[in-house]
PDB file of C-alpha atoms in Angstrom:
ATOM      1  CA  UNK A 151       0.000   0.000   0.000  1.00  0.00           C
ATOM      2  CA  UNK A 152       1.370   3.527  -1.043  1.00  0.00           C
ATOM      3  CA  UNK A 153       0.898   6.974   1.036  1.00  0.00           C
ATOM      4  CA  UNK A 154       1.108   9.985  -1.110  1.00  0.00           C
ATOM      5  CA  UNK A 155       0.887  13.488   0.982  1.00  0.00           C
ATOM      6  CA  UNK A 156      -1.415  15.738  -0.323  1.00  0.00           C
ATOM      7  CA  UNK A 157      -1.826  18.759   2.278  1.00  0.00           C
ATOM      8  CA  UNK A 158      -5.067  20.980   2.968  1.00  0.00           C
ATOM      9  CA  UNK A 159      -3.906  24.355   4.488  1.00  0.00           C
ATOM     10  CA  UNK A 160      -7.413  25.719   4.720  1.00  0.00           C
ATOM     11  CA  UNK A 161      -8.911  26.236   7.829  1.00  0.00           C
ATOM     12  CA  UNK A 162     -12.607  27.683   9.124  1.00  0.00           C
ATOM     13  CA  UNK A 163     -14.263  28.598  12.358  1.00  0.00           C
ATOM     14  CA  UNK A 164     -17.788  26.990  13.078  1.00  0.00           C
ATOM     15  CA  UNK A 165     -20.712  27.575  15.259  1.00  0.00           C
ATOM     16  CA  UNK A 166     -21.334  24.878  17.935  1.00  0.00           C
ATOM     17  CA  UNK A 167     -24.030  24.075  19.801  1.00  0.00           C
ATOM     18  CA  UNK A 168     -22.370  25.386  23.348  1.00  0.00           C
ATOM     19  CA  UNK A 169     -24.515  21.799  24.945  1.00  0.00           C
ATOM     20  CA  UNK A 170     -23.096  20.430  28.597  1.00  0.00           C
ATOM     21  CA  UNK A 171     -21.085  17.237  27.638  1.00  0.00           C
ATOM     22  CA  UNK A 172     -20.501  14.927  30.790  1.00  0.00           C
ATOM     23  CA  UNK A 173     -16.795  15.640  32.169  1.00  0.00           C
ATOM     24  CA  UNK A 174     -16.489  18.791  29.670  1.00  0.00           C
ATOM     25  CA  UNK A 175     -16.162  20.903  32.755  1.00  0.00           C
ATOM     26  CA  UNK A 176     -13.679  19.119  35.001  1.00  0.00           C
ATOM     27  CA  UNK A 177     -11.313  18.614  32.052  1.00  0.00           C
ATOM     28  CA  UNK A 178     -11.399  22.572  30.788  1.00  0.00           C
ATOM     29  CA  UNK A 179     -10.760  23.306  33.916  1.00  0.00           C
ATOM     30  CA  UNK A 180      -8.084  21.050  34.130  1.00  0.00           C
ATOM     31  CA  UNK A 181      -6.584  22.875  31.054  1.00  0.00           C
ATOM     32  CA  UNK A 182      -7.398  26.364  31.764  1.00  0.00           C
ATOM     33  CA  UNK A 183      -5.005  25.386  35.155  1.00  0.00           C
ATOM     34  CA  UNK A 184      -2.047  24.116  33.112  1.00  0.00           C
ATOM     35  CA  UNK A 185       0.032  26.874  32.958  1.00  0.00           C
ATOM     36  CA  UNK A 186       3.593  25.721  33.100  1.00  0.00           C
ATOM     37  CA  UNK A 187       5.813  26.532  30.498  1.00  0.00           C
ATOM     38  CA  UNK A 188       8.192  23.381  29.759  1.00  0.00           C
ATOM     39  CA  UNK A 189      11.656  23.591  29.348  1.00  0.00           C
ATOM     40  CA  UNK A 190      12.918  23.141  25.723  1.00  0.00           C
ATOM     41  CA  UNK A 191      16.185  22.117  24.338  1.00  0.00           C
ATOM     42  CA  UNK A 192      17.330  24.055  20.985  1.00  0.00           C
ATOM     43  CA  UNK A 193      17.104  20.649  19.259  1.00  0.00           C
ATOM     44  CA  UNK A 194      13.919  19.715  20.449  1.00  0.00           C
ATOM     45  CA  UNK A 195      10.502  19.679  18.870  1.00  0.00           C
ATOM     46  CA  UNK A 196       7.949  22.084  20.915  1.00  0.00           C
ATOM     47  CA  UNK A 197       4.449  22.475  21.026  1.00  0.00           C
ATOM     48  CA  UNK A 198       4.611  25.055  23.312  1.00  0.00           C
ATOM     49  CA  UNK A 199       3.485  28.687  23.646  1.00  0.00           C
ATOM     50  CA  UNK A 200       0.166  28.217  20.633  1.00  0.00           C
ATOM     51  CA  UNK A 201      -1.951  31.279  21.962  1.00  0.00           C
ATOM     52  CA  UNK A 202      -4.573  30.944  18.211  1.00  0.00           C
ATOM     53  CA  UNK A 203      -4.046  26.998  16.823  1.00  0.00           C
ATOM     54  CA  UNK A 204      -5.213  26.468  13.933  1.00  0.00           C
ATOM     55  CA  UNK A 205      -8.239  23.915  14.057  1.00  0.00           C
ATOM     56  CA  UNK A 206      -9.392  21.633  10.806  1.00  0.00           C
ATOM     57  CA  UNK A 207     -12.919  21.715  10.237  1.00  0.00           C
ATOM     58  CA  UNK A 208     -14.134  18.969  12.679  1.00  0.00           C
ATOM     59  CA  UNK A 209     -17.321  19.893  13.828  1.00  0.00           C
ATOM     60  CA  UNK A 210     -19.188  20.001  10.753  1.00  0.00           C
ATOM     61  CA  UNK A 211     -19.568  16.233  11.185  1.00  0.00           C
ATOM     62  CA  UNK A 212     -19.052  16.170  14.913  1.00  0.00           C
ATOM     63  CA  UNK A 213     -22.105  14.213  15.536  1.00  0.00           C
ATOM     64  CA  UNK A 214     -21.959  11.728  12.654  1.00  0.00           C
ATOM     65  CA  UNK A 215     -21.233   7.862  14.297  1.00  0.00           C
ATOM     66  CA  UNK A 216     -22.094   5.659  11.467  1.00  0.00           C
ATOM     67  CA  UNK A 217     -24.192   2.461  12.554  1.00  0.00           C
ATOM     68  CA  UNK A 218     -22.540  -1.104  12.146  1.00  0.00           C
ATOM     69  CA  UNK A 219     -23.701  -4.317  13.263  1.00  0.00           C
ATOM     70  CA  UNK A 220     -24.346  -5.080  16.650  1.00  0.00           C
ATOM     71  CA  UNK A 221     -25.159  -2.012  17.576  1.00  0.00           C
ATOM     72  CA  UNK A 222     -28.785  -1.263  19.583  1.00  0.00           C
ATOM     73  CA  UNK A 223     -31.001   2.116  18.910  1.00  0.00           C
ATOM     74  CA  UNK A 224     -34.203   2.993  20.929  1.00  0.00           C
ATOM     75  CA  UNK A 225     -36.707   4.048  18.820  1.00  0.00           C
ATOM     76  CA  UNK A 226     -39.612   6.149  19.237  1.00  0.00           C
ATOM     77  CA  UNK A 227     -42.970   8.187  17.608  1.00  0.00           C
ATOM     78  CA  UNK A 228     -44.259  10.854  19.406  1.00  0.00           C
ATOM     79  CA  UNK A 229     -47.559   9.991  20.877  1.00  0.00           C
ATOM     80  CA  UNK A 230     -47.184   6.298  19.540  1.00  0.00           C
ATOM     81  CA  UNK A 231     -46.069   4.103  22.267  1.00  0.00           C
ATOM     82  CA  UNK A 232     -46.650   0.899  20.712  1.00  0.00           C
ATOM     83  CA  UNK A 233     -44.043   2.274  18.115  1.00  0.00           C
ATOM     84  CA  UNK A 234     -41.171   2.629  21.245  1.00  0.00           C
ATOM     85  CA  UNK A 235     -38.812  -0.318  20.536  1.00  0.00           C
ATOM     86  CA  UNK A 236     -35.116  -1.347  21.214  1.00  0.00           C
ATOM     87  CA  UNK A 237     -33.397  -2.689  18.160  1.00  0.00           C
ATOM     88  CA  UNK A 238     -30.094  -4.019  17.118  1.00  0.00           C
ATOM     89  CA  UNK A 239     -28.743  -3.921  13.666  1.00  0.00           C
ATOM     90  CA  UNK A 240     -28.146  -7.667  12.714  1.00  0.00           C
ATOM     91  CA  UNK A 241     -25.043  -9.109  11.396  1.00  0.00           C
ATOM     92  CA  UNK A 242     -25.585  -7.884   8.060  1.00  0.00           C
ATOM     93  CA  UNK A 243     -26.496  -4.759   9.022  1.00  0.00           C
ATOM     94  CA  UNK A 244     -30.388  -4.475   9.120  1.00  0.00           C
ATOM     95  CA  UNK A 245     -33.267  -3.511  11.201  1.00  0.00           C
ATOM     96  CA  UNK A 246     -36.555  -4.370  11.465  1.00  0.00           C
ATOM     97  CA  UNK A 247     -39.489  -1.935  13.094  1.00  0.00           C
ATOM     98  CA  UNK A 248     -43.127  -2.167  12.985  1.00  0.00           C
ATOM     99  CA  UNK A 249     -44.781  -0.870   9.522  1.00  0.00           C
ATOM    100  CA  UNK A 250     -41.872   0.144   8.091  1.00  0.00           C
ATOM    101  CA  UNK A 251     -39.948  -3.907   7.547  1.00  0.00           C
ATOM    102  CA  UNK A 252     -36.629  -4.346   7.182  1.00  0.00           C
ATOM    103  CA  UNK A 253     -34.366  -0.799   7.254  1.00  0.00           C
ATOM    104  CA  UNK A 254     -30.522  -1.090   6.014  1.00  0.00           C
ATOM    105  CA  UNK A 255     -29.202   0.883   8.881  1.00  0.00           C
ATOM    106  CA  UNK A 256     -25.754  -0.011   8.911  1.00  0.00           C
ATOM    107  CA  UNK A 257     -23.259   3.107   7.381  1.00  0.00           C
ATOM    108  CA  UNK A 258     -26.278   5.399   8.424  1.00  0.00           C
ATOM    109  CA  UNK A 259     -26.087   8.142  11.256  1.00  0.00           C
ATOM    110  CA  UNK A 260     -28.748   8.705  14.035  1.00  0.00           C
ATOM    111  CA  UNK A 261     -30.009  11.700  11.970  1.00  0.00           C
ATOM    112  CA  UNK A 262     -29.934   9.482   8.826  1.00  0.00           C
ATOM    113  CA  UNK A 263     -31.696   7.010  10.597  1.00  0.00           C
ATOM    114  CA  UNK A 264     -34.327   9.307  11.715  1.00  0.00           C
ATOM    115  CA  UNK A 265     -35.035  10.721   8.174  1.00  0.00           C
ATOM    116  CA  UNK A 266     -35.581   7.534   6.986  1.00  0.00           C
ATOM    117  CA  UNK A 267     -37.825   5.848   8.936  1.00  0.00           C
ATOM    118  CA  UNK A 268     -39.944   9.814   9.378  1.00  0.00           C
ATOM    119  CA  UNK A 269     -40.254   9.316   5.560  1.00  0.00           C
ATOM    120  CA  UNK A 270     -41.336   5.611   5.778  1.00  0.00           C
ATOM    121  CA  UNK A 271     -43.827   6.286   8.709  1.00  0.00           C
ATOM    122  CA  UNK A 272     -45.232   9.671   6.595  1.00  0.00           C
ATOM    123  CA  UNK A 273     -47.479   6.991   4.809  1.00  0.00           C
ATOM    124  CA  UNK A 274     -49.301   6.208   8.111  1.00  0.00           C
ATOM    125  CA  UNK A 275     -49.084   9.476  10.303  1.00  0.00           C
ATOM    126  CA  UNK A 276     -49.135  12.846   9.153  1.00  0.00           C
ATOM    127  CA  UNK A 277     -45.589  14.538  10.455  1.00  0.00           C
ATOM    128  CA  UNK A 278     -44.495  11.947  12.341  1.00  0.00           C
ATOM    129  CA  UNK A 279     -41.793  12.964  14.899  1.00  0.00           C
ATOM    130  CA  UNK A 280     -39.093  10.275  15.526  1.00  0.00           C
ATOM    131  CA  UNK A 281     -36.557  10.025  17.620  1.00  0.00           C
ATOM    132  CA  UNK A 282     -33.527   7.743  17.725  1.00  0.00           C
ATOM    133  CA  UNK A 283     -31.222   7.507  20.610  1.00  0.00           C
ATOM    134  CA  UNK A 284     -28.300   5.096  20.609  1.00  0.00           C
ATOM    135  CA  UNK A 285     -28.589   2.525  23.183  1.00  0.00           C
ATOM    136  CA  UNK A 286     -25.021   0.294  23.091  1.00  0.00           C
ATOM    137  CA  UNK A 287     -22.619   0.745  19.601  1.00  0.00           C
ATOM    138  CA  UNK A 288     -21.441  -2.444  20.455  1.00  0.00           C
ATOM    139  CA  UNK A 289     -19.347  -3.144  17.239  1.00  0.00           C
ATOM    140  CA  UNK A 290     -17.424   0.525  17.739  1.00  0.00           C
ATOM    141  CA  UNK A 291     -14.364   1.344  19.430  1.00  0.00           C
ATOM    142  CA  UNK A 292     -11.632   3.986  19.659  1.00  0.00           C
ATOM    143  CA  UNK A 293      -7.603   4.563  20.520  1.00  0.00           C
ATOM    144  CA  UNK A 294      -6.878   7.091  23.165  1.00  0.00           C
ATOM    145  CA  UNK A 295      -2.688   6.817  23.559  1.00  0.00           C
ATOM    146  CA  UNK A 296       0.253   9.165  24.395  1.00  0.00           C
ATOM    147  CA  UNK A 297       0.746  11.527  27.301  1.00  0.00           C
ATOM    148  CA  UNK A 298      -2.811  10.124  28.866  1.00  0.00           C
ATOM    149  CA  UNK A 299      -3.155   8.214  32.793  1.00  0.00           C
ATOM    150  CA  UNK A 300      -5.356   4.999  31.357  1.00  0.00           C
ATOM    151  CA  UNK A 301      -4.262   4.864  27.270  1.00  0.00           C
ATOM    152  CA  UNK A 302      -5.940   1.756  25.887  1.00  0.00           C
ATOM    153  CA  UNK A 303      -8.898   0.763  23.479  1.00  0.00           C
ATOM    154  CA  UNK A 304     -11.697   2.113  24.332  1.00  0.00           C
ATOM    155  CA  UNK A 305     -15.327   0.459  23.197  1.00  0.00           C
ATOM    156  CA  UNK A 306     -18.243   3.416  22.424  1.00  0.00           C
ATOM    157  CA  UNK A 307     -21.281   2.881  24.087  1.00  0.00           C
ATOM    158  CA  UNK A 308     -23.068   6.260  23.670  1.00  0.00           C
ATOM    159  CA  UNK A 309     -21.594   9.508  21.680  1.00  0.00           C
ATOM    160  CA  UNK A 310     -17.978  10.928  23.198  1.00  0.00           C
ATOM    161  CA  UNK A 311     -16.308  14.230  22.470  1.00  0.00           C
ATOM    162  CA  UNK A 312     -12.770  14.271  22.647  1.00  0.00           C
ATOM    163  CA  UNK A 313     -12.737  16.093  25.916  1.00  0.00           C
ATOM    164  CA  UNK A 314     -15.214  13.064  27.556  1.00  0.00           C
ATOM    165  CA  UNK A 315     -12.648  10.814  26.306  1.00  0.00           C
ATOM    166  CA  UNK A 316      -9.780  12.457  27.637  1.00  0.00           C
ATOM    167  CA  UNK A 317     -11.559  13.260  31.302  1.00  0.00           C
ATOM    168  CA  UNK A 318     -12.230   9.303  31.208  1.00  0.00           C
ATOM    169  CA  UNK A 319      -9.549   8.296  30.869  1.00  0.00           C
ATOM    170  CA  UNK A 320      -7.920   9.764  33.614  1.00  0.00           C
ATOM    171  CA  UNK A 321      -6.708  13.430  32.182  1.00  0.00           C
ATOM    172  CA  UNK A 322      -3.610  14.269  30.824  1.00  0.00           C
ATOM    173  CA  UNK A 323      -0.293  12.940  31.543  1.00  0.00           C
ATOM    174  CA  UNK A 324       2.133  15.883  33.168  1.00  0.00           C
ATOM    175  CA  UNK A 325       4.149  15.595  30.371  1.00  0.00           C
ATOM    176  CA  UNK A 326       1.453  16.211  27.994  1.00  0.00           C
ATOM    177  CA  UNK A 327       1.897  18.627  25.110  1.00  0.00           C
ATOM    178  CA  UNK A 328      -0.271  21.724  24.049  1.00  0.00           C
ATOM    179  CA  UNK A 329      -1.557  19.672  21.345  1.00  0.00           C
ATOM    180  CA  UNK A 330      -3.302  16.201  20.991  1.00  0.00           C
ATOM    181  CA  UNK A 331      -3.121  14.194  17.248  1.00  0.00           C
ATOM    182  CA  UNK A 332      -6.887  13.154  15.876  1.00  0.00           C
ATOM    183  CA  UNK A 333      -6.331  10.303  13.069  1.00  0.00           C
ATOM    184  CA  UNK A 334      -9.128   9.202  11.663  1.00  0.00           C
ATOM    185  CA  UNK A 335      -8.645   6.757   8.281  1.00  0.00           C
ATOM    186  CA  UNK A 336     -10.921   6.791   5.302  1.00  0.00           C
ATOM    187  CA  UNK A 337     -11.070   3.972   2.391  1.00  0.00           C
ATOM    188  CA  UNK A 338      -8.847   6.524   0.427  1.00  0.00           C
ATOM    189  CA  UNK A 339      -7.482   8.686   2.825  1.00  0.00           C
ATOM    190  CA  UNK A 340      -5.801   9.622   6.357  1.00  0.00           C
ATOM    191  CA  UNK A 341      -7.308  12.350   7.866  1.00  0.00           C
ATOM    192  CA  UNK A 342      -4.840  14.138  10.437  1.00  0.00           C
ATOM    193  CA  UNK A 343      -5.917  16.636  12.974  1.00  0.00           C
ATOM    194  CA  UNK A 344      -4.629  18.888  15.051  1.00  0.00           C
ATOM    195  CA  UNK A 345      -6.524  19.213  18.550  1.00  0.00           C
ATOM    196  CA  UNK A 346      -5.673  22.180  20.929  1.00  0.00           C
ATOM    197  CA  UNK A 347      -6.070  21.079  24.368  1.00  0.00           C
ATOM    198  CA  UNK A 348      -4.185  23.909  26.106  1.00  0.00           C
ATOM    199  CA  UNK A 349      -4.559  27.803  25.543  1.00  0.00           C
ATOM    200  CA  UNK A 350      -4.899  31.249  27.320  1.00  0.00           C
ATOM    201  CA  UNK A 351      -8.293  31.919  26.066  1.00  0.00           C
ATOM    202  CA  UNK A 352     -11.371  29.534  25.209  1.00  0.00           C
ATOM    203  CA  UNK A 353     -13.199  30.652  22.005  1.00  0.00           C
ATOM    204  CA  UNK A 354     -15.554  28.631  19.434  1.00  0.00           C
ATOM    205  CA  UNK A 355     -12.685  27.045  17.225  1.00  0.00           C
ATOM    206  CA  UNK A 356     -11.248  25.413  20.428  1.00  0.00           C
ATOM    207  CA  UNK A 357     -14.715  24.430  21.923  1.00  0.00           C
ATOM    208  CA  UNK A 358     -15.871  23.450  18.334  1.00  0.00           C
ATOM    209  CA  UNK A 359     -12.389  20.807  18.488  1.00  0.00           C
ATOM    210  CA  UNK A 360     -12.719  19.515  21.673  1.00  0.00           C
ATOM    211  CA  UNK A 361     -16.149  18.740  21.633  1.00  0.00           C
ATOM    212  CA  UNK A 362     -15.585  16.889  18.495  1.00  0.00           C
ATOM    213  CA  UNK A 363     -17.693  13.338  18.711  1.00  0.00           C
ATOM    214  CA  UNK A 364     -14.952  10.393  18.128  1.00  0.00           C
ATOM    215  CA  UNK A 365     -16.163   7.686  15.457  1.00  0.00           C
ATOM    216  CA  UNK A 366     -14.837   3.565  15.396  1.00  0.00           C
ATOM    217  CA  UNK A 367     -11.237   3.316  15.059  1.00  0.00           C
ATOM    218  CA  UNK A 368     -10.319   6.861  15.645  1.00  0.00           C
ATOM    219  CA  UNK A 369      -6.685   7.101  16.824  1.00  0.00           C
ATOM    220  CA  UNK A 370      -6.481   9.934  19.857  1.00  0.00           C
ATOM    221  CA  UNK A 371      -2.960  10.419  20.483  1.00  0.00           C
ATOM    222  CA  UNK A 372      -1.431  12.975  23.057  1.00  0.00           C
ATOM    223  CA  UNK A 373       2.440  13.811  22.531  1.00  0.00           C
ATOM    224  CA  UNK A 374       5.028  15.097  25.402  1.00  0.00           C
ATOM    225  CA  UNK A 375       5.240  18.896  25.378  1.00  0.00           C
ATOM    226  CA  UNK A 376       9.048  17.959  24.507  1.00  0.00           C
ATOM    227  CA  UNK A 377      10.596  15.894  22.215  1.00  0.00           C
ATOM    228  CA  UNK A 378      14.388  15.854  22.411  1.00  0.00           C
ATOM    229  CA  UNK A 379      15.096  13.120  19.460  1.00  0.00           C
ATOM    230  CA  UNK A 380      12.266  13.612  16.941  1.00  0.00           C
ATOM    231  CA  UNK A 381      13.672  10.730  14.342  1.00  0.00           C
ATOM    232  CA  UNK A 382      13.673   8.532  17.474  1.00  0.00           C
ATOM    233  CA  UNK A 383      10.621   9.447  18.780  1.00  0.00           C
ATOM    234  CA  UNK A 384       8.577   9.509  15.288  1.00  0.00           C
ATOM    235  CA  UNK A 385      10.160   5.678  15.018  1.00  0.00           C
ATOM    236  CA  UNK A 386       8.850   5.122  18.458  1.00  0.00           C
ATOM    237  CA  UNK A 387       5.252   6.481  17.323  1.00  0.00           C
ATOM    238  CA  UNK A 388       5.071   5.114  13.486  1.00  0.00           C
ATOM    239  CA  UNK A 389       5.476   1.410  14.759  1.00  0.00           C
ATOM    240  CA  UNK A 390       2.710   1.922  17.722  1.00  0.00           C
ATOM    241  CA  UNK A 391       0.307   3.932  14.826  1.00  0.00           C
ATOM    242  CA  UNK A 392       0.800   1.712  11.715  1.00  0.00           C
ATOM    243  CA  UNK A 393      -0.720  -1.594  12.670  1.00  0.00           C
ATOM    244  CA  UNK A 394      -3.558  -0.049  14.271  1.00  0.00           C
ATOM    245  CA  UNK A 395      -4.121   2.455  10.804  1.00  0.00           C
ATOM    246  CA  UNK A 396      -3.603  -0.756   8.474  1.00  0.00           C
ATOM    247  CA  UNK A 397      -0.621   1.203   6.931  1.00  0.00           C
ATOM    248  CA  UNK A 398       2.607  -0.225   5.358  1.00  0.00           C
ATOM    249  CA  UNK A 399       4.558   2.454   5.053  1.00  0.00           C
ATOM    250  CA  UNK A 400       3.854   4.501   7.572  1.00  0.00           C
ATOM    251  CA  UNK A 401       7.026   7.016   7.533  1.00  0.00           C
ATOM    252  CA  UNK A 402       5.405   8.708   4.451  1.00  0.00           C
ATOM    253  CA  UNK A 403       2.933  10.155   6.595  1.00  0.00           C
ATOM    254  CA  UNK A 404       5.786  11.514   9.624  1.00  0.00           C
ATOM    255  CA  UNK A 405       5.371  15.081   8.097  1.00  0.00           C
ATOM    256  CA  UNK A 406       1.743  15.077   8.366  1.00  0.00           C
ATOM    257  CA  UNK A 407       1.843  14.065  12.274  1.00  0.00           C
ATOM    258  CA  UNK A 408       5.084  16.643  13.272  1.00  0.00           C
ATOM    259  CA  UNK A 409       2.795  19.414  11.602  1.00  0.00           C
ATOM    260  CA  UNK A 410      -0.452  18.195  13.742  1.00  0.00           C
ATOM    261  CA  UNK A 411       1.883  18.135  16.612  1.00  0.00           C
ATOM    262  CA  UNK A 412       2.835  22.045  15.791  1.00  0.00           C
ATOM    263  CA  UNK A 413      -0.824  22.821  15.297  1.00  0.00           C
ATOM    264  CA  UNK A 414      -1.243  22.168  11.717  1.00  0.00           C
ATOM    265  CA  UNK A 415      -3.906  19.648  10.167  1.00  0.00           C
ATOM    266  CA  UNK A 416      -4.079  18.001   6.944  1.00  0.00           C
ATOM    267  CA  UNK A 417      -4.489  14.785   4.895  1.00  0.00           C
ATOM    268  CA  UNK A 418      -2.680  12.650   2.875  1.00  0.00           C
ATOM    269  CA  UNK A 419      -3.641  10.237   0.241  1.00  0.00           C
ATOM    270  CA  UNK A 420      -3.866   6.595   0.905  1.00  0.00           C
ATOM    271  CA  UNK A 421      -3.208   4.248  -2.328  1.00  0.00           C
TER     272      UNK A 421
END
């Protein structure tokens, strides 16, 4: 498998919805508090001192966990309670709900979801409002590594921002840089972004980053605020990355991941 760079300097602020996501709190509070500078060697790589990072466009699809098999969604119709129901997506990837048969859910959002079976249901009710909540994504997990107290694998059960994931898993490490790594692989591509996680001020770039939703198989990684030997150190991070990214040449894509480490996010072509 080849990896061709292709990088994607454009960046854009976006409106959030400013909602209170469990453990949001404790962990900006835990950042707003880190104000230590680190000491730096003239040889090392830094990510300290970013006052305005520069944030990819995450939250446009913040909220967008695609469905796979295995996973369980509560249904419901507003002022039909015989239409409430608990389902789980079978093994190849269907659902099955009163009036409307068998649904191919798997690939689709919650919002997706929703639209279809509203459309279905339009042929019994007039505006039916439906809701769909997910109960257990079973078949879904993510990587949360680096600078972290409890790195591991990390199975989704309900939807987690990046700042849930880091407050449960313990916080950040006291080595832990300005800057956390987002890699998130496509069929064709590897998406890499750069996630602030320390700053002087809080505006809607850095909330819109943070409370980014993590999908299945994202890669959360958290570097030290100093890295003395960065050939040694990108070595050290290409062989922990590369089997879990179902890359085989991973070293094409070190540029990529020093520039999300310095704040910059980007892509690069997977072949």
């Amino acid at each position: 498998m080849e990896v061709v760079a292709q990088r994607k300097n454009s960046y854009c602020g976006v409106k959030i919805n400013r909602m209170a996501f469990p453990g949001l709190l404790i962990l900006l509070l835990l950042l707003l508090c880190s104000c230590a500078e680190p000491q730096l060697t003239e040889s090392s790589l830094s990510t300290a001192g970013q006052d305005s990072p520069t944030v990819h466009s995450l939250a446009a699809s913040s909220g967008a966990i695609s469905l796979a098999p295995g996973d369980s969604v509560t249904i419901s119709v507003w002022g039909q309670g015989e239409l409430s129901k608990n389902v789980m997506l079978d093994s190849t990837g269907y659902i099955r709900y009163p009036l409307v048969g068998e649904i191919k859910a798997e690939g689709l959002t919650i919002a997706q979801l929703e639209g279809q079976l509203t459309s279905s249901l339009r042929r019994y009710y007039t505006d039916p409002l439906v809701t769909v909540m997910a109960a257990e994504l079973a078949g879904q997990s993510y990587y949360i590594l680096g600078e972290i107290h409890q790195p591991g694998k990390v199975n989704i059960k309900s939807q987690t921002t990046i700042a849930e994931a880091v407050a449960a898993a313990g916080g950040l490490g006291k080595d832990a840089g300005e800057t956390a790594i987002l890699l998130r692989k496509q069929p064709d591509r590897l998406l890499i972004y750069s996630i602030p996680l320390k700053y002087r001020s809080l505006n809607d770039n850095h909330l819109a980053s943070i409370t980014t939703v993590l999908r299945s198989r994202d890669i959360l990684y958290v570097p030290p605020s100093t890295i003395a030997d960065v050939e040694k150190y990108m070595l050290r991070l290409s062989g922990i990355l590369t089997p879990l990214l179902d890359l085989e040449r991973g070293i094409m894509y070190w540029p990529q991941l020093i520039d999300a480490i310095k704040g910059t996010s980007s892509d690069v072509l997977v072949k």
